[in-house]
PDB file of C-alpha atoms in Angstrom:
ATOM      1  CA  ASP A   1      -1.747  61.376  15.148  1.00 66.00           C
ATOM      2  CA  VAL A   2      -3.348  63.638  17.838  1.00 66.00           C
ATOM      3  CA  LYS A   3      -0.777  65.025  20.216  1.00 91.00           C
ATOM      4  CA  VAL A   4      -1.666  66.081  23.733  1.00 96.00           C
ATOM      5  CA  THR A   5       1.237  67.544  25.578  1.00 96.00           C
ATOM      6  CA  GLN A   6       1.404  68.117  29.277  1.00 96.00           C
ATOM      7  CA  SER A   7       4.070  70.471  30.340  1.00 90.00           C
ATOM      8  CA  SER A   8       5.543  68.348  33.140  1.00 92.00           C
ATOM      9  CA  ARG A   9       5.679  64.518  33.824  1.00 94.00           C
ATOM     10  CA  TYR A  10       6.441  64.968  37.562  1.00 96.00           C
ATOM     11  CA  LEU A  11       6.027  67.963  39.734  1.00 96.00           C
ATOM     12  CA  VAL A  12       6.632  68.528  43.458  1.00 97.00           C
ATOM     13  CA  LYS A  13       5.065  71.547  45.185  1.00 97.00           C
ATOM     14  CA  ARG A  14       4.396  72.634  48.768  1.00 97.00           C
ATOM     15  CA  THR A  15       1.192  73.007  50.624  1.00 98.00           C
ATOM     16  CA  GLY A  16      -0.373  76.363  50.013  1.00 97.00           C
ATOM     17  CA  GLU A  17       1.427  77.007  46.716  1.00 97.00           C
ATOM     18  CA  LYS A  18      -0.480  78.071  43.601  1.00 97.00           C
ATOM     19  CA  VAL A  19       0.128  75.312  40.988  1.00 97.00           C
ATOM     20  CA  PHE A  20      -0.321  75.606  37.225  1.00 97.00           C
ATOM     21  CA  LEU A  21      -0.534  72.570  34.940  1.00 97.00           C
ATOM     22  CA  GLU A  22      -0.448  73.217  31.329  1.00 97.00           C
ATOM     23  CA  CYS A  23      -1.855  71.244  28.468  1.00 97.00           C
ATOM     24  CA  VAL A  24      -1.479  71.723  24.646  1.00 97.00           C
ATOM     25  CA  GLN A  25      -3.176  69.825  21.798  1.00 96.00           C
ATOM     26  CA  ASP A  26      -2.205  70.079  18.152  1.00 95.00           C
ATOM     27  CA  MET A  27      -5.367  68.788  16.478  1.00 91.00           C
ATOM     28  CA  ASP A  28      -7.724  71.766  16.665  1.00 92.00           C
ATOM     29  CA  HIS A  29     -10.099  69.941  18.960  1.00 92.00           C
ATOM     30  CA  GLU A  30     -12.889  71.998  20.473  1.00 92.00           C
ATOM     31  CA  ASN A  31     -13.205  69.966  23.744  1.00 91.00           C
ATOM     32  CA  MET A  32     -10.515  69.730  26.358  1.00 94.00           C
ATOM     33  CA  PHE A  33     -10.578  67.974  29.701  1.00 94.00           C
ATOM     34  CA  TRP A  34      -8.814  67.690  32.977  1.00 96.00           C
ATOM     35  CA  TYR A  35      -9.001  64.479  35.057  1.00 96.00           C
ATOM     36  CA  ARG A  36      -7.267  63.176  38.045  1.00 96.00           C
ATOM     37  CA  GLN A  37      -6.556  59.458  38.426  1.00 94.00           C
ATOM     38  CA  ASP A  38      -6.153  57.816  41.925  1.00 93.00           C
ATOM     39  CA  PRO A  39      -5.787  54.199  42.723  1.00 89.00           C
ATOM     40  CA  GLY A  40      -9.069  52.598  43.486  1.00 85.00           C
ATOM     41  CA  LEU A  41     -11.054  55.594  42.434  1.00 87.00           C
ATOM     42  CA  GLY A  42     -10.444  55.474  38.709  1.00 87.00           C
ATOM     43  CA  LEU A  43     -10.671  58.486  36.491  1.00 89.00           C
ATOM     44  CA  ARG A  44     -12.556  61.604  37.800  1.00 92.00           C
ATOM     45  CA  LEU A  45     -13.407  64.587  35.692  1.00 93.00           C
ATOM     46  CA  ILE A  46     -12.356  67.973  37.299  1.00 95.00           C
ATOM     47  CA  TYR A  47     -13.298  70.492  34.555  1.00 95.00           C
ATOM     48  CA  PHE A  48     -13.795  70.538  30.841  1.00 92.00           C
ATOM     49  CA  SER A  49     -14.029  73.124  28.095  1.00 94.00           C
ATOM     50  CA  TYR A  50     -15.817  73.182  24.921  1.00 90.00           C
ATOM     51  CA  ASP A  51     -14.578  76.382  23.524  1.00 90.00           C
ATOM     52  CA  VAL A  52     -12.271  79.270  24.150  1.00 93.00           C
ATOM     53  CA  LYS A  53     -13.111  80.945  27.411  1.00 90.00           C
ATOM     54  CA  MET A  54     -15.891  78.381  28.052  1.00 91.00           C
ATOM     55  CA  LYS A  55     -15.775  75.954  31.024  1.00 93.00           C
ATOM     56  CA  GLU A  56     -17.867  73.547  32.762  1.00 92.00           C
ATOM     57  CA  LYS A  57     -17.425  71.866  36.150  1.00 94.00           C
ATOM     58  CA  GLY A  58     -16.850  68.219  36.231  1.00 92.00           C
ATOM     59  CA  ASP A  59     -17.463  65.790  39.153  1.00 91.00           C
ATOM     60  CA  ILE A  60     -14.775  67.250  41.533  1.00 95.00           C
ATOM     61  CA  PRO A  61     -14.066  70.898  40.767  1.00 96.00           C
ATOM     62  CA  GLU A  62     -13.445  72.062  44.349  1.00 96.00           C
ATOM     63  CA  GLY A  63      -9.981  73.427  44.878  1.00 96.00           C
ATOM     64  CA  TYR A  64      -9.378  73.817  41.215  1.00 97.00           C
ATOM     65  CA  SER A  65      -9.875  76.440  38.440  1.00 97.00           C
ATOM     66  CA  VAL A  66      -9.130  76.402  34.723  1.00 97.00           C
ATOM     67  CA  SER A  67      -8.222  78.737  32.039  1.00 97.00           C
ATOM     68  CA  ARG A  68      -8.701  78.485  28.175  1.00 97.00           C
ATOM     69  CA  GLU A  69      -7.482  81.582  26.451  1.00 96.00           C
ATOM     70  CA  LYS A  70      -6.519  79.781  23.195  1.00 96.00           C
ATOM     71  CA  LYS A  71      -8.137  76.867  21.554  1.00 95.00           C
ATOM     72  CA  GLU A  72      -5.057  74.679  21.762  1.00 96.00           C
ATOM     73  CA  ARG A  73      -4.240  75.447  25.427  1.00 97.00           C
ATOM     74  CA  PHE A  74      -6.022  74.364  28.651  1.00 97.00           C
ATOM     75  CA  SER A  75      -4.642  75.132  32.065  1.00 97.00           C
ATOM     76  CA  LEU A  76      -5.570  73.621  35.378  1.00 98.00           C
ATOM     77  CA  ILE A  77      -4.792  75.722  38.451  1.00 98.00           C
ATOM     78  CA  LEU A  78      -4.631  74.592  41.993  1.00 97.00           C
ATOM     79  CA  GLU A  79      -5.398  77.736  43.952  1.00 94.00           C
ATOM     80  CA  SER A  80      -3.806  76.694  47.206  1.00 97.00           C
ATOM     81  CA  ALA A  81      -2.343  73.183  46.946  1.00 97.00           C
ATOM     82  CA  SER A  82      -3.158  70.772  49.598  1.00 97.00           C
ATOM     83  CA  THR A  83      -1.865  67.284  50.287  1.00 97.00           C
ATOM     84  CA  ASN A  84      -5.025  65.537  49.141  1.00 96.00           C
ATOM     85  CA  GLN A  85      -4.406  67.033  45.700  1.00 98.00           C
ATOM     86  CA  THR A  86      -1.492  64.671  45.262  1.00 98.00           C
ATOM     87  CA  SER A  87      -2.423  62.696  42.244  1.00 97.00           C
ATOM     88  CA  MET A  88      -1.927  61.864  38.565  1.00 96.00           C
ATOM     89  CA  TYR A  89      -3.458  64.569  36.393  1.00 98.00           C
ATOM     90  CA  LEU A  90      -4.535  63.871  32.993  1.00 97.00           C
ATOM     91  CA  CYS A  91      -5.395  66.178  30.174  1.00 97.00           C
ATOM     92  CA  ALA A  92      -7.485  65.009  27.159  1.00 95.00           C
ATOM     93  CA  SER A  93      -9.025  66.514  24.044  1.00 94.00           C
ATOM     94  CA  SER A  94     -11.688  65.502  21.568  1.00 91.00           C
ATOM     95  CA  LEU A  95     -13.612  66.916  18.626  1.00 88.00           C
ATOM     96  CA  LEU A  96     -16.990  68.371  19.221  1.00 82.00           C
ATOM     97  CA  SER A  97     -19.513  65.619  18.369  1.00 75.00           C
ATOM     98  CA  HIS A  98     -22.108  66.321  15.779  1.00 69.00           C
ATOM     99  CA  THR A  99     -22.780  62.664  15.309  1.00 68.00           C
ATOM    100  CA  ALA A 100     -24.640  59.873  17.252  1.00 60.00           C
ATOM    101  CA  PHE A 101     -21.471  58.894  19.135  1.00 65.00           C
ATOM    102  CA  ASP A 102     -19.095  60.700  21.392  1.00 78.00           C
ATOM    103  CA  GLN A 103     -15.981  61.525  19.808  1.00 85.00           C
ATOM    104  CA  PRO A 104     -12.990  59.632  21.331  1.00 89.00           C
ATOM    105  CA  GLN A 105     -10.878  61.432  23.939  1.00 91.00           C
ATOM    106  CA  HIS A 106      -7.221  61.636  23.371  1.00 93.00           C
ATOM    107  CA  PHE A 107      -4.984  61.891  26.432  1.00 95.00           C
ATOM    108  CA  GLY A 108      -1.515  63.223  27.342  1.00 96.00           C
ATOM    109  CA  ASP A 109       0.879  61.214  29.320  1.00 94.00           C
ATOM    110  CA  GLY A 110      -0.125  62.762  32.564  1.00 96.00           C
ATOM    111  CA  THR A 111       1.575  64.858  35.360  1.00 97.00           C
ATOM    112  CA  ARG A 112       2.264  63.138  38.546  1.00 96.00           C
ATOM    113  CA  LEU A 113       1.873  65.792  41.129  1.00 97.00           C
ATOM    114  CA  SER A 114       3.093  65.506  44.696  1.00 98.00           C
ATOM    115  CA  ILE A 115       2.040  68.174  47.287  1.00 97.00           C
ATOM    116  CA  LEU A 116       4.379  68.050  50.277  1.00 96.00           C
TER     117      LEU A 116
ATOM    118  CA  ASP B   1     -23.733  54.386  30.778  1.00 63.00           C
ATOM    119  CA  ALA B   2     -24.386  50.621  30.673  1.00 66.00           C
ATOM    120  CA  LYS B   3     -22.431  48.504  33.135  1.00 88.00           C
ATOM    121  CA  THR B   4     -19.579  46.362  31.768  1.00 93.00           C
ATOM    122  CA  THR B   5     -17.947  43.308  32.987  1.00 94.00           C
ATOM    123  CA  GLN B   6     -14.393  42.318  32.078  1.00 96.00           C
ATOM    124  CA  PRO B   7     -12.025  39.667  33.335  1.00 96.00           C
ATOM    125  CA  THR B   8      -9.475  40.964  35.782  1.00 95.00           C
ATOM    126  CA  SER B   9      -6.371  39.673  34.019  1.00 97.00           C
ATOM    127  CA  MET B  10      -5.235  37.724  30.896  1.00 97.00           C
ATOM    128  CA  ASP B  11      -2.022  36.477  29.487  1.00 97.00           C
ATOM    129  CA  CYS B  12      -0.980  36.167  25.960  1.00 96.00           C
ATOM    130  CA  ALA B  13       2.169  34.898  24.224  1.00 97.00           C
ATOM    131  CA  GLU B  14       3.957  37.390  22.003  1.00 97.00           C
ATOM    132  CA  GLY B  15       2.908  37.161  18.376  1.00 96.00           C
ATOM    133  CA  ARG B  16      -0.347  35.449  19.190  1.00 97.00           C
ATOM    134  CA  ALA B  17      -3.778  37.106  18.951  1.00 97.00           C
ATOM    135  CA  ALA B  18      -5.070  38.545  22.173  1.00 98.00           C
ATOM    136  CA  ASN B  19      -8.897  38.294  22.552  1.00 98.00           C
ATOM    137  CA  LEU B  20     -10.279  40.514  25.315  1.00 98.00           C
ATOM    138  CA  PRO B  21     -13.977  39.895  26.181  1.00 97.00           C
ATOM    139  CA  CYS B  22     -16.483  42.367  27.540  1.00 97.00           C
ATOM    140  CA  ASN B  23     -19.979  41.816  28.679  1.00 96.00           C
ATOM    141  CA  HIS B  24     -22.503  44.518  28.451  1.00 94.00           C
ATOM    142  CA  SER B  25     -25.876  42.778  28.646  1.00 93.00           C
ATOM    143  CA  THR B  26     -27.918  46.055  29.587  1.00 91.00           C
ATOM    144  CA  ILE B  27     -26.641  48.067  26.591  1.00 91.00           C
ATOM    145  CA  SER B  28     -29.222  50.329  25.029  1.00 88.00           C
ATOM    146  CA  GLY B  29     -29.824  50.729  21.296  1.00 86.00           C
ATOM    147  CA  ASN B  30     -28.073  54.185  21.156  1.00 86.00           C
ATOM    148  CA  GLU B  31     -25.011  53.140  23.103  1.00 89.00           C
ATOM    149  CA  TYR B  32     -21.650  52.616  21.465  1.00 91.00           C
ATOM    150  CA  VAL B  33     -18.838  50.294  22.708  1.00 94.00           C
ATOM    151  CA  TYR B  34     -15.538  51.950  23.202  1.00 94.00           C
ATOM    152  CA  TRP B  35     -12.182  50.495  24.081  1.00 96.00           C
ATOM    153  CA  TYR B  36      -9.244  52.393  25.615  1.00 96.00           C
ATOM    154  CA  ARG B  37      -6.068  51.112  27.130  1.00 97.00           C
ATOM    155  CA  GLN B  38      -3.469  52.442  29.463  1.00 96.00           C
ATOM    156  CA  ILE B  39       0.155  51.460  29.513  1.00 95.00           C
ATOM    157  CA  HIS B  40       1.940  51.850  32.812  1.00 92.00           C
ATOM    158  CA  SER B  41       2.859  55.439  33.571  1.00 88.00           C
ATOM    159  CA  GLN B  42       1.124  56.663  30.319  1.00 91.00           C
ATOM    160  CA  GLY B  43      -2.165  58.278  29.703  1.00 93.00           C
ATOM    161  CA  PRO B  44      -5.090  56.271  28.456  1.00 94.00           C
ATOM    162  CA  GLN B  45      -5.167  55.690  24.619  1.00 95.00           C
ATOM    163  CA  TYR B  46      -8.308  55.282  22.535  1.00 94.00           C
ATOM    164  CA  ILE B  47      -8.228  52.042  20.511  1.00 97.00           C
ATOM    165  CA  ILE B  48     -11.576  51.628  18.721  1.00 96.00           C
ATOM    166  CA  HIS B  49     -15.391  51.974  18.988  1.00 94.00           C
ATOM    167  CA  GLY B  50     -18.466  50.499  17.325  1.00 93.00           C
ATOM    168  CA  LEU B  51     -22.187  50.289  17.430  1.00 92.00           C
ATOM    169  CA  LYS B  52     -23.154  46.901  16.061  1.00 91.00           C
ATOM    170  CA  ASN B  53     -20.981  46.123  13.036  1.00 86.00           C
ATOM    171  CA  ASN B  54     -17.466  44.731  13.459  1.00 93.00           C
ATOM    172  CA  GLU B  55     -14.829  47.379  13.181  1.00 95.00           C
ATOM    173  CA  THR B  56     -11.126  47.165  12.328  1.00 97.00           C
ATOM    174  CA  ASN B  57      -8.424  49.790  12.482  1.00 95.00           C
ATOM    175  CA  GLU B  58      -4.632  49.799  12.501  1.00 94.00           C
ATOM    176  CA  MET B  59      -4.565  48.884  16.149  1.00 94.00           C
ATOM    177  CA  ALA B  60      -7.231  46.287  16.710  1.00 97.00           C
ATOM    178  CA  SER B  61     -10.594  44.667  15.624  1.00 98.00           C
ATOM    179  CA  LEU B  62     -13.784  44.951  17.463  1.00 98.00           C
ATOM    180  CA  ILE B  63     -16.293  42.090  17.298  1.00 97.00           C
ATOM    181  CA  ILE B  64     -19.805  42.871  18.642  1.00 96.00           C
ATOM    182  CA  THR B  65     -22.250  40.030  18.987  1.00 96.00           C
ATOM    183  CA  GLU B  66     -25.485  40.160  17.095  1.00 94.00           C
ATOM    184  CA  ASP B  67     -27.519  40.910  20.210  1.00 94.00           C
ATOM    185  CA  ARG B  68     -24.909  43.487  21.313  1.00 95.00           C
ATOM    186  CA  LYS B  69     -24.643  42.072  24.788  1.00 95.00           C
ATOM    187  CA  SER B  70     -20.981  41.429  24.528  1.00 96.00           C
ATOM    188  CA  SER B  71     -17.971  42.285  22.504  1.00 97.00           C
ATOM    189  CA  THR B  72     -14.362  41.121  22.023  1.00 98.00           C
ATOM    190  CA  LEU B  73     -11.437  43.340  21.271  1.00 98.00           C
ATOM    191  CA  ILE B  74      -8.777  41.515  19.196  1.00 98.00           C
ATOM    192  CA  LEU B  75      -5.075  42.425  19.033  1.00 97.00           C
ATOM    193  CA  PRO B  76      -4.101  40.200  16.090  1.00 96.00           C
ATOM    194  CA  HIS B  77      -0.413  39.960  16.816  1.00 95.00           C
ATOM    195  CA  ALA B  78       0.347  40.918  20.353  1.00 96.00           C
ATOM    196  CA  THR B  79       3.682  42.449  21.198  1.00 97.00           C
ATOM    197  CA  LEU B  80       5.249  43.215  24.526  1.00 97.00           C
ATOM    198  CA  ARG B  81       4.238  46.800  24.136  1.00 96.00           C
ATOM    199  CA  ASP B  82       0.617  45.745  24.228  1.00 97.00           C
ATOM    200  CA  THR B  83       0.964  44.952  27.924  1.00 98.00           C
ATOM    201  CA  ALA B  84      -1.514  47.344  29.492  1.00 97.00           C
ATOM    202  CA  VAL B  85      -4.888  47.657  31.232  1.00 96.00           C
ATOM    203  CA  TYR B  86      -7.741  47.508  28.699  1.00 97.00           C
ATOM    204  CA  TYR B  87     -10.985  49.330  29.405  1.00 95.00           C
ATOM    205  CA  CYS B  88     -14.295  48.609  27.716  1.00 95.00           C
ATOM    206  CA  ILE B  89     -16.856  51.373  27.982  1.00 93.00           C
ATOM    207  CA  VAL B  90     -20.404  51.629  26.783  1.00 91.00           C
ATOM    208  CA  ARG B  91     -21.953  55.087  26.312  1.00 87.00           C
ATOM    209  CA  ALA B  92     -24.375  57.153  24.281  1.00 81.00           C
ATOM    210  CA  SER B  93     -23.808  60.428  22.809  1.00 73.00           C
ATOM    211  CA  GLY B  94     -24.867  63.090  25.197  1.00 70.00           C
ATOM    212  CA  SER B  95     -24.415  61.071  28.278  1.00 68.00           C
ATOM    213  CA  GLY B  96     -21.909  63.388  29.789  1.00 69.00           C
ATOM    214  CA  TYR B  97     -18.285  64.142  29.011  1.00 74.00           C
ATOM    215  CA  ALA B  98     -16.664  62.223  31.922  1.00 81.00           C
ATOM    216  CA  LEU B  99     -15.207  58.913  30.848  1.00 83.00           C
ATOM    217  CA  ASN B 100     -15.844  56.315  33.493  1.00 82.00           C
ATOM    218  CA  PHE B 101     -13.377  53.500  33.404  1.00 85.00           C
ATOM    219  CA  GLY B 102     -14.130  50.351  35.380  1.00 84.00           C
ATOM    220  CA  LYS B 103     -11.410  48.116  36.532  1.00 87.00           C
ATOM    221  CA  GLY B 104     -10.513  46.893  33.123  1.00 93.00           C
ATOM    222  CA  THR B 105      -8.533  43.737  32.106  1.00 96.00           C
ATOM    223  CA  SER B 106      -4.775  43.749  32.849  1.00 97.00           C
ATOM    224  CA  LEU B 107      -3.126  42.119  29.823  1.00 98.00           C
ATOM    225  CA  LEU B 108       0.338  40.728  30.193  1.00 98.00           C
ATOM    226  CA  VAL B 109       1.985  39.789  26.925  1.00 97.00           C
ATOM    227  CA  THR B 110       4.933  37.372  27.586  1.00 97.00           C
ATOM    228  CA  PRO B 111       7.886  36.536  25.459  1.00 95.00           C
TER     229      PRO B 111
END
């Protein structure tokens, strides 16, 4: 089974701090994703990466950056945390699709981040 | 991505089959039907996907009508651990990476 592991289930940080969320996958997937999930707003894509050192902005990249130095690891960085970044953060991975359908995305269990 | 419509909630007795419907009447010929679920306090979990033929895996079966305008996810022997929100998504390859979950169906499996 695909295993996507996020470094923390719960995290509490203060406004203005630089926050790092780590994600590791063990299935040699090319694609990795960071989403945030908020009640009533559903899942929103922050960034994704299709290869080492490659990244693309998603729908809500403002206030975030990412790093992918190794294929299995994708980090989300909150440059200067703010209270409106309090959310559930979900990492996902998938194979690169060479077929007519999108490869399914496999998710970690999420990090519930609170910014005080 | 085509719009989908799912019931807000459903109940199912443990051990019985859970049949979760999804309407996608505007589906295009190149769009696949995907099902994910999210158990409380966990990340979403991929279940199954299909184009037009019925599909089965170790988790569930997917039945797609001949006109492809609706589908049903079947959990053959529901357990308490199947209590979750189930999301039906219709999308084509290359339609963007972001998964857009609607409101889904909240399935409650009762003893």
